[in-house]
PDB file of C-alpha atoms in Angstrom:
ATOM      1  CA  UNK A 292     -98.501  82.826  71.180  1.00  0.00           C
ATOM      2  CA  UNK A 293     -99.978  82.581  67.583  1.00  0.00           C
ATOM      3  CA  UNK A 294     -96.587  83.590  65.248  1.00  0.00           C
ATOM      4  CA  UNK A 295     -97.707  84.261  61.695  1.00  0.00           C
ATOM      5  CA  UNK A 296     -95.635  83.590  58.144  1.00  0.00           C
ATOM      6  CA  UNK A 297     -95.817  86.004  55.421  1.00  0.00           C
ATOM      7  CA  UNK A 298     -97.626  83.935  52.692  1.00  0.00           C
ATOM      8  CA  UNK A 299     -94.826  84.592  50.387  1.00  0.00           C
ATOM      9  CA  UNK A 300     -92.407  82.610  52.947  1.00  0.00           C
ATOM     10  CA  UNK A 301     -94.249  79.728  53.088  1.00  0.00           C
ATOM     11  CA  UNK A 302     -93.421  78.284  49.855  1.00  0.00           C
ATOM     12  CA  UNK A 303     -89.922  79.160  50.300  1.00  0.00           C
ATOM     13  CA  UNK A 304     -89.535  77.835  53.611  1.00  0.00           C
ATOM     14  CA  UNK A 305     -91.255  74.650  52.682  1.00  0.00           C
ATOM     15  CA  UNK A 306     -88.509  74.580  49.624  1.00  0.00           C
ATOM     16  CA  UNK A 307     -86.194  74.804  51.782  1.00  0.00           C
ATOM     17  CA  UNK A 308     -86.864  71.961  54.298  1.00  0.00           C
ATOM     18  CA  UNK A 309     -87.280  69.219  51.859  1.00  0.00           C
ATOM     19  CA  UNK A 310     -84.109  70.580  50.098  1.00  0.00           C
ATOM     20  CA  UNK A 311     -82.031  70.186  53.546  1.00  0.00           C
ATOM     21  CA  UNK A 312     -83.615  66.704  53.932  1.00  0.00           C
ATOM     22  CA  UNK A 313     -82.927  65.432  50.195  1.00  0.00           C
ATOM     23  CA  UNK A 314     -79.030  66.499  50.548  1.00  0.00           C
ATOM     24  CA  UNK A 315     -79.199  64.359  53.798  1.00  0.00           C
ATOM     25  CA  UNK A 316     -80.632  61.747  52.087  1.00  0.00           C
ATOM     26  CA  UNK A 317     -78.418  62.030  48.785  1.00  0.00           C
ATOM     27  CA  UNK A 318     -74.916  61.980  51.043  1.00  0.00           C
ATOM     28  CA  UNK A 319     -76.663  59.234  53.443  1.00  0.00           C
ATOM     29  CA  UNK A 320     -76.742  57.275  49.579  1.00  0.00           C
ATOM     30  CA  UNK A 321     -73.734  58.141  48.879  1.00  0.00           C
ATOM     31  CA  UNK A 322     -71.742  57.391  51.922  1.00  0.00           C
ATOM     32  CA  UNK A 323     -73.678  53.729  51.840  1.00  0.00           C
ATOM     33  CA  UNK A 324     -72.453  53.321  48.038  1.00  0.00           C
ATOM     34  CA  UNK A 325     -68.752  54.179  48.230  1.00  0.00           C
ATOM     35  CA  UNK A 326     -67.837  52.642  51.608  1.00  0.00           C
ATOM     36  CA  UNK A 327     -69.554  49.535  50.354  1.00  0.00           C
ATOM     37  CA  UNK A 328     -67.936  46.594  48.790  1.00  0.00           C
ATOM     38  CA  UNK A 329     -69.696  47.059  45.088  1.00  0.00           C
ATOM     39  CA  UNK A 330     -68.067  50.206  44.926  1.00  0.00           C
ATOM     40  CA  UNK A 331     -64.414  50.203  43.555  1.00  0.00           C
ATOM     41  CA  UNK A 332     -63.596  53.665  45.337  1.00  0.00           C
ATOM     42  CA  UNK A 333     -64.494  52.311  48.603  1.00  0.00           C
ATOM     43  CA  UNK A 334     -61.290  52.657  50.655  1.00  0.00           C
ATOM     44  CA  UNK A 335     -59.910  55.638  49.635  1.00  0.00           C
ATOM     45  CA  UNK A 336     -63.860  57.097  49.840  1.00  0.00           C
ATOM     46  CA  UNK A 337     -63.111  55.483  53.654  1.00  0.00           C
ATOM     47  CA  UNK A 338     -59.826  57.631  54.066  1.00  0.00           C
ATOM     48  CA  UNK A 339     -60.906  60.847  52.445  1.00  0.00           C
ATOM     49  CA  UNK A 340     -64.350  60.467  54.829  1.00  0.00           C
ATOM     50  CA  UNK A 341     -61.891  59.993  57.851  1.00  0.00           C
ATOM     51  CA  UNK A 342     -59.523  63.010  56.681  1.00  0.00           C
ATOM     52  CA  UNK A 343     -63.212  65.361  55.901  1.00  0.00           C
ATOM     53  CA  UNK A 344     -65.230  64.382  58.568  1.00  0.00           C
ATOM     54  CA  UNK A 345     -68.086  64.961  55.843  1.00  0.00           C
ATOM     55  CA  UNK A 346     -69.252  62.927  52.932  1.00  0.00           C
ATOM     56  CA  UNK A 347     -67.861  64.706  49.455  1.00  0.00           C
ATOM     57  CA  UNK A 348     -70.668  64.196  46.727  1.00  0.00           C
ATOM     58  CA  UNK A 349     -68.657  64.974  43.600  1.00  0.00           C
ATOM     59  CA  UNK A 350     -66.118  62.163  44.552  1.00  0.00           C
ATOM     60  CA  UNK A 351     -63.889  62.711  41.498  1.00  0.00           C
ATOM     61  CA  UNK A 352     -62.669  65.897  42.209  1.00  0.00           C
ATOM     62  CA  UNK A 353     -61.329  65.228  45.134  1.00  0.00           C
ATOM     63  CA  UNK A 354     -59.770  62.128  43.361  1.00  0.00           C
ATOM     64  CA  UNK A 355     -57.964  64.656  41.277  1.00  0.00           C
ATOM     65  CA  UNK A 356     -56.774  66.888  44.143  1.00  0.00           C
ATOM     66  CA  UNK A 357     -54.531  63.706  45.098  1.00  0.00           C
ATOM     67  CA  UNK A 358     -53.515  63.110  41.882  1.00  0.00           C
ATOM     68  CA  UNK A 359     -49.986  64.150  40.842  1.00  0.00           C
ATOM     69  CA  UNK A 360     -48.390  64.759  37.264  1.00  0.00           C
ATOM     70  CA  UNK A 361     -46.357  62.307  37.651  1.00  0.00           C
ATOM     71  CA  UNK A 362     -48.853  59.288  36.788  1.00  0.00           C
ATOM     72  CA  UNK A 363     -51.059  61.692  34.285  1.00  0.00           C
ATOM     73  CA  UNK A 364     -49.698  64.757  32.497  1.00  0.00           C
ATOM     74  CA  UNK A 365     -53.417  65.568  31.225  1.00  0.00           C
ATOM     75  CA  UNK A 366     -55.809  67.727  32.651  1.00  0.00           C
ATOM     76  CA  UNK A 367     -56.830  65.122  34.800  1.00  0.00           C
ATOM     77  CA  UNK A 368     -53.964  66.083  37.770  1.00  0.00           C
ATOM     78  CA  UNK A 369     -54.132  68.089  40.006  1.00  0.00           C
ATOM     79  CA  UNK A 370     -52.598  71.340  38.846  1.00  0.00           C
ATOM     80  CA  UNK A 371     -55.653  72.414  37.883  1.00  0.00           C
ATOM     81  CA  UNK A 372     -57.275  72.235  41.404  1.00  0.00           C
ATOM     82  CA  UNK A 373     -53.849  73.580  43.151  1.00  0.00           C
ATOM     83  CA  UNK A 374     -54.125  76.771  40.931  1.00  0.00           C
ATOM     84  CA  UNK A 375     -58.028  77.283  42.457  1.00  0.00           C
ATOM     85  CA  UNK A 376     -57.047  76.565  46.229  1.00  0.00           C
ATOM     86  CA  UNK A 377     -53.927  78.904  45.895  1.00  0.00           C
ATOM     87  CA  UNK A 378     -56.341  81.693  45.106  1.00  0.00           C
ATOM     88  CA  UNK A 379     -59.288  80.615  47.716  1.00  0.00           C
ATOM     89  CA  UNK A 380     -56.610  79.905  50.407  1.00  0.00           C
ATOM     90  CA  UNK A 381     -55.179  83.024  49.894  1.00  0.00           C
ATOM     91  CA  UNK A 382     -58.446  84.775  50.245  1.00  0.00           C
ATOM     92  CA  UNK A 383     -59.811  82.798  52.769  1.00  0.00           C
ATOM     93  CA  UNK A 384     -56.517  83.025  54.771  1.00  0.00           C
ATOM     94  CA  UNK A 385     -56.813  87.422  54.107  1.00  0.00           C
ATOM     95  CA  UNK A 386     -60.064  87.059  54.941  1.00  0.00           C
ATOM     96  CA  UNK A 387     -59.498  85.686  58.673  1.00  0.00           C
ATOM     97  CA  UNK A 388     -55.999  87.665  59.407  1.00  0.00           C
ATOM     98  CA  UNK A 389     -58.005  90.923  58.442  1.00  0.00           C
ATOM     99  CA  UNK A 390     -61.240  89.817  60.999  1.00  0.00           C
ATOM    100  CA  UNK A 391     -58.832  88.681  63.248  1.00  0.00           C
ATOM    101  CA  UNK A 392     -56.193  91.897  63.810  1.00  0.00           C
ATOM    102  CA  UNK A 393     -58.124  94.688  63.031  1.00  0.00           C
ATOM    103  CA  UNK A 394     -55.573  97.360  64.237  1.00  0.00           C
ATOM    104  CA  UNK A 395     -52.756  95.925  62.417  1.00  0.00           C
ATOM    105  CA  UNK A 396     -51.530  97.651  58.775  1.00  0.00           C
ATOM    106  CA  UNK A 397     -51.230  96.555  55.546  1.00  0.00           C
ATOM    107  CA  UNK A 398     -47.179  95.179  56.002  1.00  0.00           C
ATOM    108  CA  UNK A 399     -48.131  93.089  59.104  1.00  0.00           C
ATOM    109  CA  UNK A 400     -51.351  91.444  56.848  1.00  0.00           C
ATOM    110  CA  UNK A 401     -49.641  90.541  54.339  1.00  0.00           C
ATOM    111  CA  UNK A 402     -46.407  88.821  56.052  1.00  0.00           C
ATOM    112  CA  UNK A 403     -49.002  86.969  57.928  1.00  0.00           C
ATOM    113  CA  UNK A 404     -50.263  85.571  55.027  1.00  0.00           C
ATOM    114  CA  UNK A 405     -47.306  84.957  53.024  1.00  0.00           C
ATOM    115  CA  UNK A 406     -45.796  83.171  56.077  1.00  0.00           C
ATOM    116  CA  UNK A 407     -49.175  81.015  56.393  1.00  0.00           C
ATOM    117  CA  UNK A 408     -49.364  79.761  52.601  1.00  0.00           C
ATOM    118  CA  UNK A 409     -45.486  79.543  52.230  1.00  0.00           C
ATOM    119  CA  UNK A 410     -44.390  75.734  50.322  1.00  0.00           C
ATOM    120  CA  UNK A 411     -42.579  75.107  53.788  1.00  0.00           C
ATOM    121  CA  UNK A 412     -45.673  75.771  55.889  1.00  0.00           C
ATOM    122  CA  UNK A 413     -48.478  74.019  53.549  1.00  0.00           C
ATOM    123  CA  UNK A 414     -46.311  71.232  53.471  1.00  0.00           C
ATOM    124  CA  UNK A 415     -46.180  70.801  56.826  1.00  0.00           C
ATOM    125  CA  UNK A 416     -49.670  71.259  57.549  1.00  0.00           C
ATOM    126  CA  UNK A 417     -50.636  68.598  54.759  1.00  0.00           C
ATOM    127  CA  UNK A 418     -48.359  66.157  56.127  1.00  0.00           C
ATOM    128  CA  UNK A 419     -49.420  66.623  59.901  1.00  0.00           C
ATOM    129  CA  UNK A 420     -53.082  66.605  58.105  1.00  0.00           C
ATOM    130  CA  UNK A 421     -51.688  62.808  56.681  1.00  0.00           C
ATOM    131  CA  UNK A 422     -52.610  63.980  52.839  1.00  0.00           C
ATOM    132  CA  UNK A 423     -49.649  61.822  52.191  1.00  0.00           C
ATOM    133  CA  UNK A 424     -51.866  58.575  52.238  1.00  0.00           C
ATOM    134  CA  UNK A 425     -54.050  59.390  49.795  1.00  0.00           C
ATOM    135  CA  UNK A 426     -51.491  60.732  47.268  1.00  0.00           C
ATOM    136  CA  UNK A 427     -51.039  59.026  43.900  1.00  0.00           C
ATOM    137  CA  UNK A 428     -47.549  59.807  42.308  1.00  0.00           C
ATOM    138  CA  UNK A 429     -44.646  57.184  40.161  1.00  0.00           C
ATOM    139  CA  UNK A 430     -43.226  55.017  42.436  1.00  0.00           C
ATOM    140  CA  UNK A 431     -39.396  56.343  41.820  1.00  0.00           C
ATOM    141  CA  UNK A 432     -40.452  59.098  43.926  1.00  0.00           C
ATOM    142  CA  UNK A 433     -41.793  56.914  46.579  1.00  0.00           C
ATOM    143  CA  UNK A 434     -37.972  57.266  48.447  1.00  0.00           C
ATOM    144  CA  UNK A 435     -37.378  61.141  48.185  1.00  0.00           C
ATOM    145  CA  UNK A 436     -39.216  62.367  51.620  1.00  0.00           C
ATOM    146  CA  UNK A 437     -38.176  66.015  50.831  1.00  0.00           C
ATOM    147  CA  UNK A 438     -40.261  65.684  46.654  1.00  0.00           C
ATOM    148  CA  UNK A 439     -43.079  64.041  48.470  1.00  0.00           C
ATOM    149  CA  UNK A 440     -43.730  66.885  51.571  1.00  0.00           C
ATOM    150  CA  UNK A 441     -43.551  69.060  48.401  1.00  0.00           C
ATOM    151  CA  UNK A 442     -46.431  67.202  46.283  1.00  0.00           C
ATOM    152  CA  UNK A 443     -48.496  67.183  49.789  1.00  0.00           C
ATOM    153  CA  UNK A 444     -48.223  70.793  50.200  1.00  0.00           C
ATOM    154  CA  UNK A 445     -49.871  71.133  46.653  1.00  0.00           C
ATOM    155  CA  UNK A 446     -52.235  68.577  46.977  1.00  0.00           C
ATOM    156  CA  UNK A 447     -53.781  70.790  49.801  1.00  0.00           C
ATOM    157  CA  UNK A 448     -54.513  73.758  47.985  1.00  0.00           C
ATOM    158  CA  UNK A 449     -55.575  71.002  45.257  1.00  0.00           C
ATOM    159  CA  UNK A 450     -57.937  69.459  47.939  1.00  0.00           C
ATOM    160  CA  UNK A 451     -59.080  72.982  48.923  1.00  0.00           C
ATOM    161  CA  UNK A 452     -60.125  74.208  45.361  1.00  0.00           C
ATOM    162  CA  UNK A 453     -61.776  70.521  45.290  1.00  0.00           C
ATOM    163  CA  UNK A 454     -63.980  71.849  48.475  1.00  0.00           C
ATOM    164  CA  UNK A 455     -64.924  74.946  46.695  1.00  0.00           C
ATOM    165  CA  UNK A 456     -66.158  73.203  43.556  1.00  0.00           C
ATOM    166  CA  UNK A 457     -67.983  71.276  46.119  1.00  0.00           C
ATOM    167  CA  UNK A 458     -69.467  73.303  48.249  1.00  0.00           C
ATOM    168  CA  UNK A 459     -68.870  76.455  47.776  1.00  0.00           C
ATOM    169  CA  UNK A 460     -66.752  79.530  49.458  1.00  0.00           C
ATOM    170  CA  UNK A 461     -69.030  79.444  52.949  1.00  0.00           C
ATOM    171  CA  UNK A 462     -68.544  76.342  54.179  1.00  0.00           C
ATOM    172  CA  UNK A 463     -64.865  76.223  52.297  1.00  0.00           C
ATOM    173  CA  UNK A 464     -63.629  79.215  54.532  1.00  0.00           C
ATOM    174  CA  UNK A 465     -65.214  77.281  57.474  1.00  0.00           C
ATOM    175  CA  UNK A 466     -63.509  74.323  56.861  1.00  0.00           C
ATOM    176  CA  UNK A 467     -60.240  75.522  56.507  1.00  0.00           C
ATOM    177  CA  UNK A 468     -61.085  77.989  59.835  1.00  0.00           C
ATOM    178  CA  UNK A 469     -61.636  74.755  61.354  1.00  0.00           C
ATOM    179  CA  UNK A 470     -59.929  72.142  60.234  1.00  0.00           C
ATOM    180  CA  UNK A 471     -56.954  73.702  59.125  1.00  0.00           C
ATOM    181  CA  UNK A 472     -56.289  76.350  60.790  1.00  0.00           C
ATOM    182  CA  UNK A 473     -57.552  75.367  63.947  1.00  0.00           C
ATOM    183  CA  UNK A 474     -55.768  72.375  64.348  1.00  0.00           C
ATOM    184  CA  UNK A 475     -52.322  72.829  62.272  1.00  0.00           C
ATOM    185  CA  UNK A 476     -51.857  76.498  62.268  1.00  0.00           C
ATOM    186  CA  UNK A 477     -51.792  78.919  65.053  1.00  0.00           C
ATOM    187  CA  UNK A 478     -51.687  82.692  63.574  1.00  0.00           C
ATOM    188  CA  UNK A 479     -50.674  84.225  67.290  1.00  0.00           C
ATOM    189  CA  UNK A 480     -47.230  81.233  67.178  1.00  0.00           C
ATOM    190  CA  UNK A 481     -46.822  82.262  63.411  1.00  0.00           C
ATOM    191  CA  UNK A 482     -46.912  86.145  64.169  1.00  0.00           C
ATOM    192  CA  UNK A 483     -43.453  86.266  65.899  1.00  0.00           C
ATOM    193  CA  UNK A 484     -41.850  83.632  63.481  1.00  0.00           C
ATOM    194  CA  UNK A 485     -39.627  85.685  61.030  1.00  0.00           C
ATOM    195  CA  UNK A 486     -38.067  84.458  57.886  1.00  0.00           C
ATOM    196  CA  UNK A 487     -35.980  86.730  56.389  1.00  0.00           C
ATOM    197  CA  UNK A 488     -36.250  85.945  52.735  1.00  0.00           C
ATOM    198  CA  UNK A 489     -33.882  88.563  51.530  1.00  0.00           C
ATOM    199  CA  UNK A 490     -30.924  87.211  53.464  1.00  0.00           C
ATOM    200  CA  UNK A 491     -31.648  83.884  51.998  1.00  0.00           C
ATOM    201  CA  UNK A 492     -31.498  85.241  48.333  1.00  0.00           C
ATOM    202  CA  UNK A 493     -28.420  87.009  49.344  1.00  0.00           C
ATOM    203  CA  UNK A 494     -27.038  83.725  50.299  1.00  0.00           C
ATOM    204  CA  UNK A 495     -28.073  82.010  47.406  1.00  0.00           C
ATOM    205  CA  UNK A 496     -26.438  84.894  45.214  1.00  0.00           C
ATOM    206  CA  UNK A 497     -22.734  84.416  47.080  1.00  0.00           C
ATOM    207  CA  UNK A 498     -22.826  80.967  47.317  1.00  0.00           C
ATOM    208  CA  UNK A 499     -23.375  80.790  43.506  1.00  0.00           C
ATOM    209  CA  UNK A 500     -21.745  83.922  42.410  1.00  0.00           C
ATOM    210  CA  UNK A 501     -24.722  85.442  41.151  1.00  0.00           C
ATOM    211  CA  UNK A 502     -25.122  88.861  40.534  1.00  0.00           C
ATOM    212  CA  UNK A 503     -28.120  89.791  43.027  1.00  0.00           C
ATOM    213  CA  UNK A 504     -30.149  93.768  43.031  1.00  0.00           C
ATOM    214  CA  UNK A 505     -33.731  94.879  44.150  1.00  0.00           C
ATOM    215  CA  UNK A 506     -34.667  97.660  42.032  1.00  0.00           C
ATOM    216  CA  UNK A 507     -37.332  99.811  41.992  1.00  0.00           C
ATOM    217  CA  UNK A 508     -39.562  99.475  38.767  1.00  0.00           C
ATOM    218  CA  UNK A 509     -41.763 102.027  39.750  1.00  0.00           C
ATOM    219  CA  UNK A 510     -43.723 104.459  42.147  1.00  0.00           C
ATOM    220  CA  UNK A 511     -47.201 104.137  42.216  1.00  0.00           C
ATOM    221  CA  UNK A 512     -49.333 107.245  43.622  1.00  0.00           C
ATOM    222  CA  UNK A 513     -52.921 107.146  44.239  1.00  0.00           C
ATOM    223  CA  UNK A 514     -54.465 110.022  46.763  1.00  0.00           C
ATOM    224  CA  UNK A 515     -51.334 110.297  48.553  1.00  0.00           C
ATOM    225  CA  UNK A 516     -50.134 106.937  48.969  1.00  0.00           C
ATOM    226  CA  UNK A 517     -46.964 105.790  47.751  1.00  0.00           C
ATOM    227  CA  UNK A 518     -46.959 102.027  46.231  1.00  0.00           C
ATOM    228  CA  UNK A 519     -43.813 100.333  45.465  1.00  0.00           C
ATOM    229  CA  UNK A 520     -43.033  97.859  42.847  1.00  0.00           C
ATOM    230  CA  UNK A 521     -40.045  96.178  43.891  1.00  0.00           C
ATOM    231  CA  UNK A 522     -38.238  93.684  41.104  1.00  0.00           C
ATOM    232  CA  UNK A 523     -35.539  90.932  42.298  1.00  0.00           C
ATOM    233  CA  UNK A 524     -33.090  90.783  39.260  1.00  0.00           C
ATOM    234  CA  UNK A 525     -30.683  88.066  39.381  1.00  0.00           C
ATOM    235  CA  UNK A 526     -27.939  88.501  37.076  1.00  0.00           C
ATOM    236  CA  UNK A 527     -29.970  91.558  35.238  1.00  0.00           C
ATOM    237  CA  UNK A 528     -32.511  88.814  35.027  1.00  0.00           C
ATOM    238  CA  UNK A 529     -36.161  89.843  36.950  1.00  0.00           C
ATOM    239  CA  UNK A 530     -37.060  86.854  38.682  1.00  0.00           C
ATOM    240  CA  UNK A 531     -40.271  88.246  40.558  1.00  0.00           C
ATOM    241  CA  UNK A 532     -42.260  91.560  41.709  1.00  0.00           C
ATOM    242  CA  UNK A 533     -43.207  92.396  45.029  1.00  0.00           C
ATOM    243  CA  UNK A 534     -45.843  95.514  46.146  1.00  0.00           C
ATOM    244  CA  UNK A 535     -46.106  97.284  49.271  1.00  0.00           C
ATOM    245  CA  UNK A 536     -46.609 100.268  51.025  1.00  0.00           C
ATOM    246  CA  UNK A 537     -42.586 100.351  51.464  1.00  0.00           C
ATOM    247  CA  UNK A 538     -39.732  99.126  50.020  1.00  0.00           C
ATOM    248  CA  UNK A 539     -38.907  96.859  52.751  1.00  0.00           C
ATOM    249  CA  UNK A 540     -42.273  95.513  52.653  1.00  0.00           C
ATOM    250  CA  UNK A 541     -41.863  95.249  48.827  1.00  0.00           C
ATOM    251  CA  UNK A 542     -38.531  93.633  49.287  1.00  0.00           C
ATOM    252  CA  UNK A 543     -39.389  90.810  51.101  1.00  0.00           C
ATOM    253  CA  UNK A 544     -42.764  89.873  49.509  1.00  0.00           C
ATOM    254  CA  UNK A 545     -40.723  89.852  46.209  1.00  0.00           C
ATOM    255  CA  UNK A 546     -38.264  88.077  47.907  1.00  0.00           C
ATOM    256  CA  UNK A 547     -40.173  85.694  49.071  1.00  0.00           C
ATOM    257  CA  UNK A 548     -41.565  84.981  45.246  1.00  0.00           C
ATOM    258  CA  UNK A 549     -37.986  84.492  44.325  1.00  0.00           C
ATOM    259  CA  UNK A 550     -37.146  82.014  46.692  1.00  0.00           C
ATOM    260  CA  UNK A 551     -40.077  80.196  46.019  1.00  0.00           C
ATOM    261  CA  UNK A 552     -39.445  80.419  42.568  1.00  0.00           C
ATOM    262  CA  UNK A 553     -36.169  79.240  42.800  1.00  0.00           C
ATOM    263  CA  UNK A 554     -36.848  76.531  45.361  1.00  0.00           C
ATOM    264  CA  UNK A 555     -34.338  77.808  48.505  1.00  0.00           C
ATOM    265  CA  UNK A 556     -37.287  77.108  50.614  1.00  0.00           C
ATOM    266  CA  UNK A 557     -38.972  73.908  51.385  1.00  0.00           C
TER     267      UNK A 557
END
């Protein structure tokens, strides 16, 4: 059967084609370049191709996701690109527990995602992932395991906000649906893990004889529902701020902030 194209598609289309086959063609050039022996980025192009499973085409970024402060305090680390991926994990990670438990509130949401992006759990993730071989950090941390798991858990939102200046948010939420979370992460185990944050602050607070309240900073009201802003003040100090829909939702998102804050959880 004869199948006609609007005029105005044809152009567009045509665009379109040769733009698919010039990408192929630019990351077929690229791939040849940095995995050969001219190239002086060849091996860890080799390693960050194996961890991928695509072929990066702004190479330096993803240099700097691996980079740690330790060996440059400029702009060249990787703080930078951890600050990105901590915002486009987050989102990507609220974006696929929202698709993903559609009859579940607003509490349950965002413990799901707090417990998926906590230090302990990127961490774990990024060394399982084996980000650890492509880090670059002073060699007088090389023998402190617990500093290093810490660095990898960064250097994968790093590497994340490197895939996003890359590619962009499509195929970065794909990736990470994926890769990540497909392989490392399963949000159904996760669901009935429970850390209680709050009894780990209180711990903290005894062991150190530290002076230890939640208080309410304020009620928000919009049509009818109730927000709470929930401070952790340590030593009439506030330390962070946590909202939900409760005050035990509240409390342990702030108190989650604190610990991480304070570094009680790895």
């Amino acid at each position: 059967m004869y199948s006609a194209t609007p005029l105005g598609l044809v152009g567009t289309t045509h665009r379109l084609s040769w733009a698919n086959v010039n990408n192929t063609v630019f990351n077929s050039v690229l791939k040849l370049y940095y995995t050969s022996s001219i190239s002086k980025d060849s091996d860890f192009y080799k390693k960050l191709y194996i961890l991928l499973g695509y072929c990066p085409s702004k190479l330096k970024l993803y240099k700097q996701a691996f980079q740690h402060n330790s060996v440059s305090q400029t702009i060249h680390n990787n703080e930078r690109l951890e600050y990105l991926g901590d915002a486009v994990l987050d989102l990507v990670i609220a974006e696929l527990l929202f698709k993903k438990y559609p009859f579940q509130g607003e509490g349950f949401l965002t413990d799901m995602r707090s417990k998926s992006v906590s230090r302990k759990q990127l961490s774990t993730i990024a060394m399982d992932m084996g980000l650890q071989n492509l880090l670059l950090f002073d060699n007088s941390i090389r023998r402190n395991k617990m500093a290093i798991r810490g660095i990898a858990g960064n250097a994968l939102e790093a590497l994340v906000g490197a895939i996003y200046l890359d590619k962009g948010y499509k195929f970065t939420l794909n990736y990470i649906q994926h890769k990540i979370i497909g392989k490392f992460l399963d949000f159904d185990e996760l669901k009935s893990t429970t850390v209680n944050f709050k009894s780990v602050l209180n711990q903290y607070a005894q062991k150190n004889k530290k002076e230890l309240e939640f208080r309410v900073l304020n009620e928000e009201e919009d049509q009818k529902i109730k927000n709470y802003n929930i401070g952790v003040m340590i030593d009439n100090e506030q330390v962070s701020v946590g909202r939900g829909l409760s005050k035990k939702v509240a409390e342990q998102i702030a108190s989650e902030k604190a610990c991480d804050i304070l570094g009680l959880v790895s």
